[in-house]
Short mmCIF file of C-alpha atoms and ligand atoms in Angstrom, two decimals:
data_model
loop_
_atom_site.label_atom_id
_atom_site.label_comp_id
_atom_site.label_asym_id
_atom_site.label_seq_id
_atom_site.Cartn_x
_atom_site.Cartn_y
_atom_site.Cartn_z
CA MET A 80 186.74 68.28 73.03
CA ASP A 81 184.09 70.99 72.68
CA CYS A 82 180.53 69.89 72.14
CA LYS A 83 179.00 70.88 68.77
CA ARG A 84 175.73 72.71 69.25
CA ASN A 85 172.52 73.68 67.47
CA TYR A 86 172.34 76.96 65.57
CA ILE A 87 168.98 78.61 66.28
CA ASP A 88 167.99 82.23 65.62
CA GLY A 89 171.63 83.21 65.10
CA GLU A 90 172.90 81.63 68.36
CA TRP A 91 174.91 78.45 69.02
CA VAL A 92 172.94 76.65 71.73
CA ALA A 93 172.98 73.25 73.44
CA SER A 94 169.84 71.12 73.49
CA LYS A 95 167.53 71.75 76.44
CA THR A 96 167.83 68.00 77.15
CA ASN A 97 171.57 68.34 77.95
CA ALA A 98 172.00 64.98 76.22
CA THR A 99 175.01 64.43 73.96
CA ARG A 100 176.09 61.94 71.30
CA ASP A 101 179.58 60.72 70.42
CA ILE A 102 180.51 60.78 66.75
CA ILE A 103 182.58 57.76 65.71
CA ASN A 104 185.29 57.34 63.07
CA PRO A 105 184.14 54.23 61.14
CA PHE A 106 187.76 53.33 60.35
CA ASN A 107 188.78 52.68 63.97
CA GLN A 108 185.72 53.44 66.17
CA GLU A 109 187.51 56.35 67.88
CA VAL A 110 185.34 59.20 69.15
CA ILE A 111 186.09 62.19 66.91
CA ALA A 112 183.54 64.67 68.30
CA THR A 113 180.68 65.10 70.72
CA VAL A 114 177.47 66.82 69.65
CA THR A 115 174.35 67.99 71.40
CA GLU A 116 171.40 65.58 71.08
CA SER A 117 168.15 67.47 70.53
CA ASP A 118 164.51 66.51 70.80
CA GLU A 119 161.06 67.74 69.70
CA VAL A 120 161.21 70.81 71.98
CA ASP A 121 164.50 72.06 70.50
CA THR A 122 163.03 71.45 67.05
CA GLN A 123 159.93 73.50 67.88
CA THR A 124 162.19 76.35 69.07
CA ALA A 125 164.06 76.28 65.76
CA ILE A 126 160.80 76.14 63.76
CA LYS A 127 159.50 79.20 65.66
CA ALA A 128 162.71 81.09 64.85
CA ALA A 129 162.46 80.19 61.17
CA ARG A 130 158.74 81.11 61.12
CA LYS A 131 159.42 84.49 62.75
CA ALA A 132 162.27 85.21 60.32
CA PHE A 133 160.14 84.27 57.32
CA ASP A 134 157.05 86.19 58.47
CA SER A 135 159.16 89.34 59.08
CA GLY A 136 159.66 89.33 55.30
CA GLU A 137 163.23 90.59 55.62
CA TRP A 138 164.96 87.72 53.78
CA ALA A 139 162.19 87.15 51.23
CA THR A 140 162.29 90.84 50.24
CA THR A 141 166.08 91.14 50.24
CA PRO A 142 166.92 91.76 46.55
CA ALA A 143 167.66 88.49 44.78
CA THR A 144 171.07 89.83 43.70
CA LYS A 145 172.00 90.36 47.36
CA ARG A 146 170.83 86.86 48.33
CA GLY A 147 172.90 85.59 45.41
CA GLN A 148 175.97 87.48 46.65
CA ILE A 149 175.67 85.91 50.09
CA VAL A 150 175.33 82.43 48.57
CA ARG A 151 178.38 83.14 46.39
CA THR A 152 180.33 84.14 49.50
CA ILE A 153 179.39 80.80 51.11
CA ALA A 154 180.78 79.06 48.00
CA GLN A 155 184.03 81.02 48.33
CA PHE A 156 184.35 80.13 52.02
CA ILE A 157 183.85 76.45 51.15
CA GLU A 158 186.66 76.78 48.59
CA ARG A 159 188.84 78.53 51.17
CA ASP A 160 188.22 75.79 53.77
CA LYS A 161 188.05 72.89 51.28
CA GLU A 162 190.89 70.86 52.81
CA GLU A 163 189.55 71.15 56.37
CA LEU A 164 186.04 70.24 55.22
CA ALA A 165 187.27 67.27 53.15
CA LYS A 166 189.23 65.83 56.09
CA LEU A 167 186.28 66.31 58.42
CA GLU A 168 183.97 64.53 55.95
CA SER A 169 186.41 61.62 55.69
CA LEU A 170 186.79 61.33 59.47
CA ASP A 171 183.02 61.26 59.81
CA THR A 172 182.13 58.93 56.90
CA GLY A 173 185.29 56.84 56.34
CA LYS A 174 185.42 57.73 52.62
CA THR A 175 188.83 58.52 51.15
CA VAL A 176 190.03 62.11 51.46
CA GLU A 177 190.44 62.14 47.68
CA GLU A 178 186.71 61.41 47.31
CA SER A 179 185.84 64.03 49.91
CA ARG A 180 187.94 66.64 48.08
CA GLY A 181 185.88 65.91 44.96
CA ASP A 182 182.69 66.28 47.02
CA MET A 183 183.83 69.69 48.32
CA GLU A 184 184.49 70.92 44.76
CA ASP A 185 181.01 69.74 43.76
CA ILE A 186 179.49 71.44 46.82
CA ALA A 187 181.16 74.80 46.13
CA GLY A 188 179.94 74.40 42.52
CA VAL A 189 176.35 73.98 43.71
CA PHE A 190 176.49 77.20 45.78
CA HIS A 191 178.06 79.06 42.82
CA TYR A 192 175.42 77.71 40.42
CA TYR A 193 172.47 78.84 42.56
CA ALA A 194 174.16 82.18 43.33
CA GLU A 195 174.20 82.78 39.55
CA LEU A 196 170.55 81.76 39.16
CA ALA A 197 169.37 83.98 42.03
CA ASP A 198 168.40 87.01 39.92
CA LYS A 199 167.54 85.19 36.69
CA ASN A 200 164.16 83.90 37.65
CA GLY A 201 162.18 87.11 37.94
CA GLY A 202 158.89 85.87 36.49
CA GLU A 203 157.17 86.67 33.17
CA ILE A 204 154.42 88.70 31.60
CA ILE A 205 151.88 86.45 29.89
CA ASP A 206 149.46 87.25 27.13
CA SER A 207 146.15 88.19 28.74
CA PRO A 208 142.90 87.23 26.95
CA ILE A 209 141.26 90.41 28.34
CA PRO A 210 141.95 93.88 26.81
CA ASN A 211 143.34 96.58 29.11
CA SER A 212 144.86 94.19 31.61
CA ILE A 213 148.20 92.88 32.77
CA SER A 214 148.80 89.25 33.54
CA LYS A 215 152.07 88.27 35.14
CA VAL A 216 153.59 85.26 36.85
CA VAL A 217 156.01 85.73 39.75
CA HIS A 218 157.96 83.28 41.90
CA GLU A 219 157.87 83.57 45.66
CA PRO A 220 159.51 81.53 48.41
CA VAL A 221 157.51 78.60 49.81
CA GLY A 222 158.15 79.69 53.42
CA VAL A 223 159.65 77.66 56.26
CA CYS A 224 161.51 74.60 54.96
CA GLY A 225 162.45 71.47 56.91
CA GLN A 226 165.50 69.72 55.40
CA ILE A 227 166.61 66.21 56.41
CA THR A 228 169.80 64.63 55.07
CA PRO A 229 171.47 61.17 55.12
CA TRP A 230 174.92 60.00 56.25
CA ASN A 231 176.49 58.89 52.97
CA TYR A 232 177.09 62.29 51.32
CA PRO A 233 176.41 64.53 54.31
CA LEU A 234 177.46 67.94 53.02
CA LEU A 235 176.80 67.28 49.35
CA GLN A 236 173.17 66.41 50.00
CA ALA A 237 172.88 69.39 52.37
CA SER A 238 174.23 71.76 49.68
CA TRP A 239 171.56 70.62 47.19
CA LYS A 240 168.95 71.85 49.70
CA LEU A 241 170.59 74.86 51.35
CA ALA A 242 171.68 76.80 48.26
CA PRO A 243 168.36 76.81 46.33
CA ALA A 244 166.29 77.39 49.49
CA LEU A 245 168.40 80.46 50.34
CA VAL A 246 168.44 82.09 46.92
CA ALA A 247 164.65 81.61 46.65
CA GLY A 248 164.17 83.59 49.89
CA ASN A 249 163.02 80.83 52.25
CA THR A 250 163.96 80.25 55.86
CA LEU A 251 164.94 76.75 56.94
CA ILE A 252 165.70 74.23 59.63
CA MET A 253 168.21 71.53 58.70
CA LYS A 254 168.57 68.17 60.43
CA PRO A 255 171.67 66.27 59.28
CA SER A 256 172.06 62.57 59.92
CA GLU A 257 172.82 62.07 63.59
CA ILE A 258 175.75 59.82 62.55
CA THR A 259 177.58 62.37 60.36
CA PRO A 260 176.74 65.97 61.35
CA LEU A 261 180.23 67.53 61.44
CA THR A 262 180.62 69.16 58.03
CA THR A 263 177.05 70.47 58.21
CA VAL A 264 177.90 72.19 61.53
CA LYS A 265 180.95 73.72 59.83
CA VAL A 266 178.90 75.02 56.89
CA PHE A 267 176.48 76.68 59.29
CA GLU A 268 179.52 78.49 60.75
CA LEU A 269 180.38 79.57 57.20
CA MET A 270 176.82 80.76 56.53
CA GLU A 271 176.96 82.84 59.74
CA GLU A 272 180.32 84.28 58.62
CA ALA A 273 178.87 85.06 55.18
CA GLY A 274 176.17 87.21 56.79
CA VAL A 275 173.00 85.11 56.50
CA PRO A 276 170.63 86.94 58.90
CA ALA A 277 169.62 85.38 62.24
CA GLY A 278 166.68 82.97 62.03
CA VAL A 279 167.03 82.36 58.28
CA VAL A 280 169.12 79.17 58.64
CA ASN A 281 168.69 76.96 61.70
CA LEU A 282 170.42 73.69 62.57
CA VAL A 283 169.06 71.03 64.92
CA LEU A 284 171.26 68.02 65.72
CA GLY A 285 169.52 64.82 66.75
CA PRO A 286 167.79 61.63 65.71
CA GLY A 287 165.11 61.08 63.12
CA HIS A 288 162.41 59.70 65.39
CA SER A 289 162.25 62.99 67.36
CA VAL A 290 163.84 65.90 65.45
CA GLY A 291 163.04 64.57 61.96
CA ALA A 292 159.53 63.47 62.91
CA GLU A 293 158.74 66.87 64.47
CA LEU A 294 160.00 68.72 61.39
CA SER A 295 157.85 66.51 59.17
CA ALA A 296 154.65 66.86 61.20
CA ASN A 297 154.83 70.44 62.54
CA LYS A 298 152.19 72.64 60.92
CA GLU A 299 154.44 75.72 60.90
CA VAL A 300 156.70 74.01 58.36
CA ASP A 301 155.59 74.64 54.76
CA LEU A 302 157.92 72.29 52.90
CA ILE A 303 159.86 69.19 53.78
CA SER A 304 162.81 68.13 51.66
CA PHE A 305 164.16 64.71 52.53
CA THR A 306 167.01 62.56 51.27
CA GLY A 307 167.23 59.05 52.67
CA GLY A 308 165.65 55.60 52.56
CA ILE A 309 162.19 54.62 51.25
CA ALA A 310 160.89 53.46 54.65
CA THR A 311 161.68 56.84 56.23
CA GLY A 312 160.37 58.67 53.17
CA LYS A 313 156.99 56.95 53.56
CA LYS A 314 156.78 58.00 57.23
CA ILE A 315 157.66 61.58 56.31
CA MET A 316 155.07 61.62 53.54
CA GLN A 317 152.42 60.57 56.03
CA ALA A 318 153.49 63.09 58.67
CA ALA A 319 153.68 65.88 56.07
CA SER A 320 149.97 65.42 55.34
CA SER A 321 149.25 67.21 58.68
CA ASN A 322 149.18 70.52 56.81
CA VAL A 323 149.61 69.30 53.22
CA LYS A 324 153.24 70.39 53.11
CA ASN A 325 155.14 70.70 49.87
CA LEU A 326 157.20 67.55 49.63
CA ALA A 327 160.49 66.66 47.95
CA LEU A 328 161.78 63.11 48.43
CA GLU A 329 165.15 61.81 47.20
CA LEU A 330 165.04 58.12 48.05
CA GLY A 331 167.00 54.98 47.31
CA GLY A 332 167.97 53.20 44.15
CA LYS A 333 168.79 49.74 42.81
CA ASN A 334 170.37 50.86 39.63
CA PRO A 335 170.95 48.80 36.49
CA ASN A 336 174.21 49.02 34.56
CA ILE A 337 173.66 47.36 31.16
CA VAL A 338 176.66 46.16 29.13
CA PHE A 339 176.10 45.19 25.49
CA ALA A 340 178.60 42.94 23.72
CA ASP A 341 179.55 45.76 21.32
CA ALA A 342 180.66 48.11 24.11
CA ASP A 343 184.29 49.08 24.57
CA PHE A 344 185.14 46.08 26.78
CA ASP A 345 187.94 47.48 28.97
CA THR A 346 186.18 50.80 29.56
CA ALA A 347 182.94 49.06 30.52
CA VAL A 348 184.78 46.81 33.01
CA ASP A 349 186.58 49.78 34.52
CA GLN A 350 183.38 51.81 34.79
CA ALA A 351 181.47 48.89 36.31
CA LEU A 352 183.89 49.28 39.23
CA ASN A 353 183.45 53.06 39.36
CA ALA A 354 179.68 52.59 39.24
CA VAL A 355 179.69 50.77 42.57
CA TYR A 356 182.78 50.86 44.75
CA PHE A 357 183.15 54.57 45.52
CA HIS A 358 182.37 55.12 49.21
CA ALA A 359 182.16 51.34 49.61
CA GLY A 360 179.00 51.23 47.50
CA GLN A 361 177.07 53.52 49.84
CA ILE A 362 175.74 55.59 46.95
CA CYS A 363 172.07 55.95 46.02
CA SER A 364 172.93 55.73 42.33
CA ALA A 365 175.43 52.83 42.61
CA GLY A 366 175.17 50.58 39.55
CA THR A 367 174.80 47.46 41.66
CA ARG A 368 172.66 45.54 39.15
CA LEU A 369 175.15 44.65 36.43
CA ILE A 370 173.25 43.31 33.42
CA VAL A 371 175.67 41.79 30.87
CA GLU A 372 175.00 40.40 27.39
CA GLU A 373 175.44 36.63 27.65
CA SER A 374 178.03 36.32 24.85
CA VAL A 375 180.58 38.44 26.78
CA HIS A 376 179.56 37.48 30.33
CA ASP A 377 182.37 35.04 31.17
CA ALA A 378 185.18 37.23 29.83
CA PHE A 379 183.65 40.30 31.46
CA ILE A 380 183.34 38.68 34.89
CA ASP A 381 186.89 37.24 34.69
CA LYS A 382 188.32 40.68 34.09
CA LEU A 383 186.02 42.36 36.63
CA VAL A 384 186.97 39.89 39.37
CA LYS A 385 190.70 40.40 38.72
CA ARG A 386 190.26 44.16 39.02
CA VAL A 387 188.15 43.82 42.20
CA MET A 388 190.87 41.72 43.84
CA ASP A 389 193.28 44.66 43.43
CA ILE A 390 191.08 47.21 45.25
CA LYS A 391 192.97 48.49 48.29
CA LEU A 392 190.97 48.81 51.49
CA GLY A 393 192.21 50.99 54.33
CA ASN A 394 192.24 54.30 56.12
CA GLY A 395 190.74 57.00 53.90
CA PHE A 396 193.62 59.25 54.99
CA ASN A 397 196.23 56.99 53.29
CA GLU A 398 196.84 57.96 49.70
CA ALA A 399 197.00 54.33 48.58
CA THR A 400 193.53 53.54 49.94
CA GLN A 401 190.83 53.09 47.31
CA MET A 402 187.93 51.99 49.50
CA GLY A 403 187.13 52.81 53.12
CA PRO A 404 184.84 51.13 55.64
CA LEU A 405 181.06 51.06 55.86
CA ILE A 406 179.48 53.69 58.05
CA SER A 407 178.62 51.67 61.19
CA GLU A 408 178.50 48.25 62.77
CA GLU A 409 174.73 48.19 62.30
CA HIS A 410 175.13 48.87 58.59
CA LEU A 411 177.94 46.31 58.26
CA ASN A 412 175.62 43.67 59.75
CA LYS A 413 172.93 44.61 57.22
CA VAL A 414 175.41 44.13 54.34
CA ILE A 415 176.57 40.76 55.78
CA ASP A 416 172.91 39.60 56.00
CA TYR A 417 172.23 40.89 52.49
CA VAL A 418 175.04 38.80 50.97
CA GLU A 419 174.06 35.75 53.04
CA THR A 420 170.53 36.08 51.64
CA GLY A 421 171.98 36.17 48.13
CA LYS A 422 173.96 32.98 48.76
CA GLN A 423 170.86 31.23 50.12
CA GLU A 424 168.94 32.32 47.02
CA GLY A 425 171.54 30.61 44.81
CA ALA A 426 173.93 33.42 43.88
CA THR A 427 177.61 32.50 43.48
CA VAL A 428 180.28 34.56 45.22
CA ALA A 429 182.74 35.30 42.41
CA VAL A 430 184.89 37.47 44.69
CA GLY A 431 184.58 38.93 48.22
CA GLY A 432 181.52 37.87 50.18
CA ASP A 433 183.16 38.35 53.56
CA ARG A 434 184.92 40.74 55.91
CA PRO A 435 188.65 41.28 55.16
CA SER A 436 191.08 39.22 57.22
CA ASP A 437 193.78 41.96 57.33
CA PRO A 438 194.50 42.57 61.07
CA GLN A 439 194.89 46.32 60.38
CA LEU A 440 191.24 46.55 59.35
CA GLN A 441 189.58 44.73 62.22
CA LYS A 442 188.53 47.85 64.16
CA GLY A 443 186.86 49.33 61.10
CA PHE A 444 183.49 48.36 59.63
CA PHE A 445 185.03 46.88 56.48
CA TYR A 446 183.43 44.55 53.95
CA LEU A 447 185.24 43.17 50.91
CA PRO A 448 184.22 44.40 47.45
CA THR A 449 181.97 41.63 46.26
CA VAL A 450 180.58 40.26 42.99
CA LEU A 451 177.65 37.83 43.02
CA THR A 452 177.04 35.95 39.77
CA ASN A 453 174.20 33.61 38.69
CA CYS A 454 171.64 36.15 39.86
CA THR A 455 168.08 36.36 38.59
CA THR A 456 165.63 39.24 38.75
CA ASP A 457 163.35 37.52 41.28
CA MET A 458 166.07 37.38 43.97
CA LYS A 459 165.89 39.69 46.99
CA VAL A 460 169.56 40.47 46.50
CA VAL A 461 168.70 41.84 43.04
CA GLN A 462 165.57 43.69 44.12
CA ASN A 463 166.61 45.20 47.49
CA GLU A 464 169.02 48.10 47.95
CA GLY A 465 172.05 46.60 49.75
CA PHE A 466 173.92 49.92 50.08
CA GLY A 467 177.28 48.16 50.27
CA PRO A 468 180.14 47.15 47.94
CA VAL A 469 178.16 44.38 46.26
CA ILE A 470 177.45 43.86 42.55
CA THR A 471 174.85 41.34 41.40
CA VAL A 472 175.22 40.03 37.85
CA GLU A 473 172.38 39.03 35.51
CA THR A 474 172.62 38.15 31.83
CA PHE A 475 170.49 38.91 28.77
CA GLN A 476 170.24 37.80 25.17
CA SER A 477 168.16 40.55 23.54
CA GLU A 478 167.68 44.30 23.81
CA GLU A 479 164.09 43.75 25.04
CA GLU A 480 165.28 41.41 27.77
CA ALA A 481 167.92 43.92 28.92
CA ILE A 482 165.29 46.66 29.23
CA HIS A 483 162.85 44.34 30.98
CA LEU A 484 165.50 43.44 33.59
CA ALA A 485 166.56 47.08 34.02
CA ASN A 486 162.99 48.24 34.64
CA ASP A 487 162.02 45.30 36.87
CA SER A 488 162.37 47.29 40.10
CA ILE A 489 160.33 49.42 42.47
CA TYR A 490 163.14 51.97 42.11
CA GLY A 491 163.85 54.35 39.24
CA LEU A 492 166.72 56.57 40.28
CA SER A 493 169.42 56.03 37.66
CA GLY A 494 170.96 53.58 35.25
CA GLY A 495 173.78 53.14 32.75
CA ILE A 496 174.11 51.60 29.32
CA TRP A 497 177.31 50.63 27.49
CA THR A 498 177.23 50.21 23.71
CA ASN A 499 178.84 51.65 20.59
CA ASP A 500 175.54 51.45 18.72
CA ILE A 501 174.04 54.90 19.31
CA ALA A 502 170.67 54.04 17.74
CA LYS A 503 170.39 51.08 20.12
CA ALA A 504 171.36 53.30 23.05
CA GLU A 505 168.66 55.84 22.16
CA ARG A 506 166.02 53.09 21.79
CA CYS A 507 166.92 51.67 25.19
CA VAL A 508 167.15 54.99 27.00
CA ALA A 509 163.67 55.94 25.79
CA LYS A 510 162.33 52.87 27.60
CA MET A 511 164.39 53.07 30.80
CA ARG A 512 162.20 54.35 33.66
CA MET A 513 164.80 56.33 35.62
CA GLY A 514 165.48 59.97 36.50
CA THR A 515 169.04 59.84 35.13
CA VAL A 516 170.40 57.56 32.41
CA TRP A 517 174.05 57.58 31.44
CA ILE A 518 175.17 56.38 27.99
CA ASN A 519 178.81 55.18 28.07
CA GLU A 520 179.25 56.93 31.44
CA TYR A 521 178.31 56.29 35.06
CA ASN A 522 177.72 58.26 38.27
CA LEU A 523 178.21 61.69 36.75
CA TYR A 524 176.16 64.55 38.23
CA PHE A 525 176.62 68.31 38.09
CA PRO A 526 174.70 71.36 39.35
CA HIS A 527 173.05 72.31 36.04
CA ALA A 528 171.27 68.97 35.48
CA PRO A 529 168.27 67.90 37.56
CA TRP A 530 168.55 64.87 39.85
CA GLY A 531 165.73 62.71 41.17
CA GLY A 532 163.85 59.48 40.82
CA PHE A 533 160.99 57.85 38.93
CA LYS A 534 158.77 55.35 40.77
CA GLN A 535 159.60 54.82 44.47
CA SER A 536 162.97 56.59 44.15
CA GLY A 537 161.30 59.85 44.97
CA ILE A 538 159.20 62.89 44.26
CA GLY A 539 160.55 66.12 42.79
CA ARG A 540 164.02 67.10 41.63
CA GLU A 541 167.14 68.63 43.10
CA LEU A 542 169.82 70.55 41.17
CA GLY A 543 169.24 72.53 37.99
CA ARG A 544 166.38 75.00 37.61
CA ALA A 545 164.00 72.29 38.82
CA GLY A 546 165.89 72.22 42.13
CA LEU A 547 165.21 75.93 42.59
CA GLU A 548 161.56 75.60 41.61
CA GLU A 549 161.06 73.11 44.48
CA TYR A 550 161.62 76.09 46.78
CA GLN A 551 159.29 78.46 44.97
CA GLU A 552 155.56 79.03 44.84
CA THR A 553 154.22 80.33 41.55
CA LYS A 554 151.78 83.24 41.75
CA HIS A 555 149.64 84.59 38.93
CA ILE A 556 148.81 88.31 39.29
CA PHE A 557 146.06 89.70 37.11
CA GLN A 558 145.40 93.42 37.01
CA ASN A 559 142.40 94.97 35.25
CA LEU A 560 143.41 98.44 34.06
CA LYS A 561 139.84 99.41 33.11
CA PRO A 562 137.46 97.83 35.66
CA GLU A 563 133.75 97.99 34.80
CA ALA A 564 130.57 96.57 36.28
CA ILE A 565 129.32 93.55 34.32
CA ASN A 566 125.73 93.68 35.70
CA TRP A 567 125.25 89.88 35.71
CA PHE A 568 123.19 89.96 38.97
N1 NAD B 88 168.11 59.92 45.89
C1 NAD B 88 169.21 60.49 46.38
O1 NAD B 88 169.71 61.47 45.83
C2 NAD B 88 169.87 59.93 47.62
C3 NAD B 88 171.09 60.48 48.03
C4 NAD B 88 171.71 59.96 49.16
C5 NAD B 88 171.12 58.91 49.86
N2 NAD B 88 169.95 58.38 49.44
C6 NAD B 88 169.36 57.23 50.14
O2 NAD B 88 169.51 57.37 51.54
C7 NAD B 88 169.54 56.09 52.15
C8 NAD B 88 170.70 56.00 53.12
O3 NAD B 88 170.65 57.04 54.04
P1 NAD B 88 170.17 56.83 55.56
O4 NAD B 88 170.45 55.43 56.03
O5 NAD B 88 170.72 57.97 56.33
O6 NAD B 88 168.60 56.98 55.41
P2 NAD B 88 167.51 57.09 56.55
O7 NAD B 88 166.20 57.15 55.87
O8 NAD B 88 167.72 56.07 57.60
O9 NAD B 88 167.86 58.49 57.26
C9 NAD B 88 167.91 59.69 56.54
C10 NAD B 88 167.60 60.85 57.48
O10 NAD B 88 166.27 60.71 57.94
C11 NAD B 88 166.23 60.84 59.35
N3 NAD B 88 165.08 60.10 59.89
C12 NAD B 88 165.03 58.83 60.34
N4 NAD B 88 163.78 58.53 60.76
C13 NAD B 88 163.02 59.62 60.56
C14 NAD B 88 161.64 59.94 60.77
N5 NAD B 88 160.80 59.05 61.29
N6 NAD B 88 161.20 61.15 60.43
C15 NAD B 88 162.04 62.05 59.87
N7 NAD B 88 163.36 61.84 59.67
C16 NAD B 88 163.84 60.63 59.99
C17 NAD B 88 167.59 60.31 59.80
O11 NAD B 88 167.89 60.76 61.10
C18 NAD B 88 168.50 60.90 58.72
O12 NAD B 88 168.79 62.25 59.01
C19 NAD B 88 169.67 55.10 51.02
O13 NAD B 88 168.44 54.50 50.77
C20 NAD B 88 170.10 55.98 49.85
O14 NAD B 88 169.80 55.44 48.59
C21 NAD B 88 169.31 58.87 48.34
C1 BTL B 89 173.29 61.79 44.74
N1 BTL B 89 174.65 61.25 44.93
C2 BTL B 89 175.00 60.43 43.78
C3 BTL B 89 175.59 62.35 45.04
C4 BTL B 89 174.76 60.54 46.18
C5 BTL B 89 173.87 59.43 46.36
O1 BTL B 89 173.97 58.74 47.36
#
């Protein structure tokens, strides 16, 4: 098995430490790859390469149409290699290949979207208050960008950072999660094949406490874009103050999914499952706080539980599998503790609440899809992000109570609302403090619409025009066409 390496200044190189890390398939704990394990010194080498490439001005002054063409070629290569990439993502994360195929389509779509935007953001002439002058606003790249991604959607989250950074003319160093780096390595191969010049994109494989911390603190890095947990985000924010870096944080969520009694009952039940159980609930936007109008609660939970009992756990490579394992033993233990806490707090396990007993699943990090009823907003299990296949259920009697429960969180990433009363939906949405709110829908995202969180779910936006603007500085240029002395002094 060859060892996957860093990509620095256009070369594939092993870490100077000579250390390696085994990458594990969460379905059966088999080693699927070995990768180089880097440290601060490797990171500094990559930062220097990105700095040199940016300061040379070559990429930033490449015409935007040309940068767009290269990004479009990357999209086409992802489409060409979609099946290989999807299988690699599933081996690495345990999610079903069907889900990974969907991710790859989304990822190619993100590269296509930003390729199209590349030459459509050329700045503007603004009305100057001074006669005989020109006032214009232009967009320039921020500079050297550090990009740090999580393990749950490894390549998807990488694409949201790579594509806009490239079309805006930046250079970058990416650090994928040390647990799931394989598809990111592959996309760096595709970026090399597409002709991205040496030094513009750099990849450093390794852990957060060394590689990630160096990227966040190093004064040669102008921007840090991070997707991951709140605790890490806070550390990065502190480290980034070293040189007042630009900062984009995509953090966690504890997302409400509100069901009113007038909603289409069967659709709302079905979508309550979709809101949570994809990728075993390891989704930032998972609608894990189900908030149901009291009058339909019992019928709703009956139907939900029946549907949950039918969810098929297994190897993501089997077509019949609907839910794979959690990412690691460490994470499985966190989910077990999380549910135990809920039970101690008084929640009732309506279904699940344990590991599966199926002998075929014992080597994998599986946890049963779970519904906890009798939950109240003060419980830890309602307030903390569990990041597993666990729904907590609360009830409400009035619109105001539903909104109060939905907003009673340090998070503000996303939320859903199910009702056939459009006026009620609009009233509620106006009060919901979240970056994305779905009405009669859940978990839908696409390249044209911005994504990001209110409150402690983050700072800044990815996707859409806003996702490009994160990678741009705005410059005002004022030119006096008839300069004269003003003789003030
Ligand atoms: N808002 C979003 O769009 C979004 C998307 C996906 C995941 N997430 C969130 O990500 C979290 C799960 O991902 P995770 O467990 O990989 O998160 P994490 O915070 O543990 O790790 C994320 C990345 O940060 C790195 N890291 C760890 N310590 C670091 C440090 N001190 N300095 C710099 N980098 C460091 C890790 O190596 C990894 O690459 C969840 O909270 C989830 O909600 C958010
Ligand atoms: C942003 N999203 C929904 C693709 C993945 C969150 O974990």
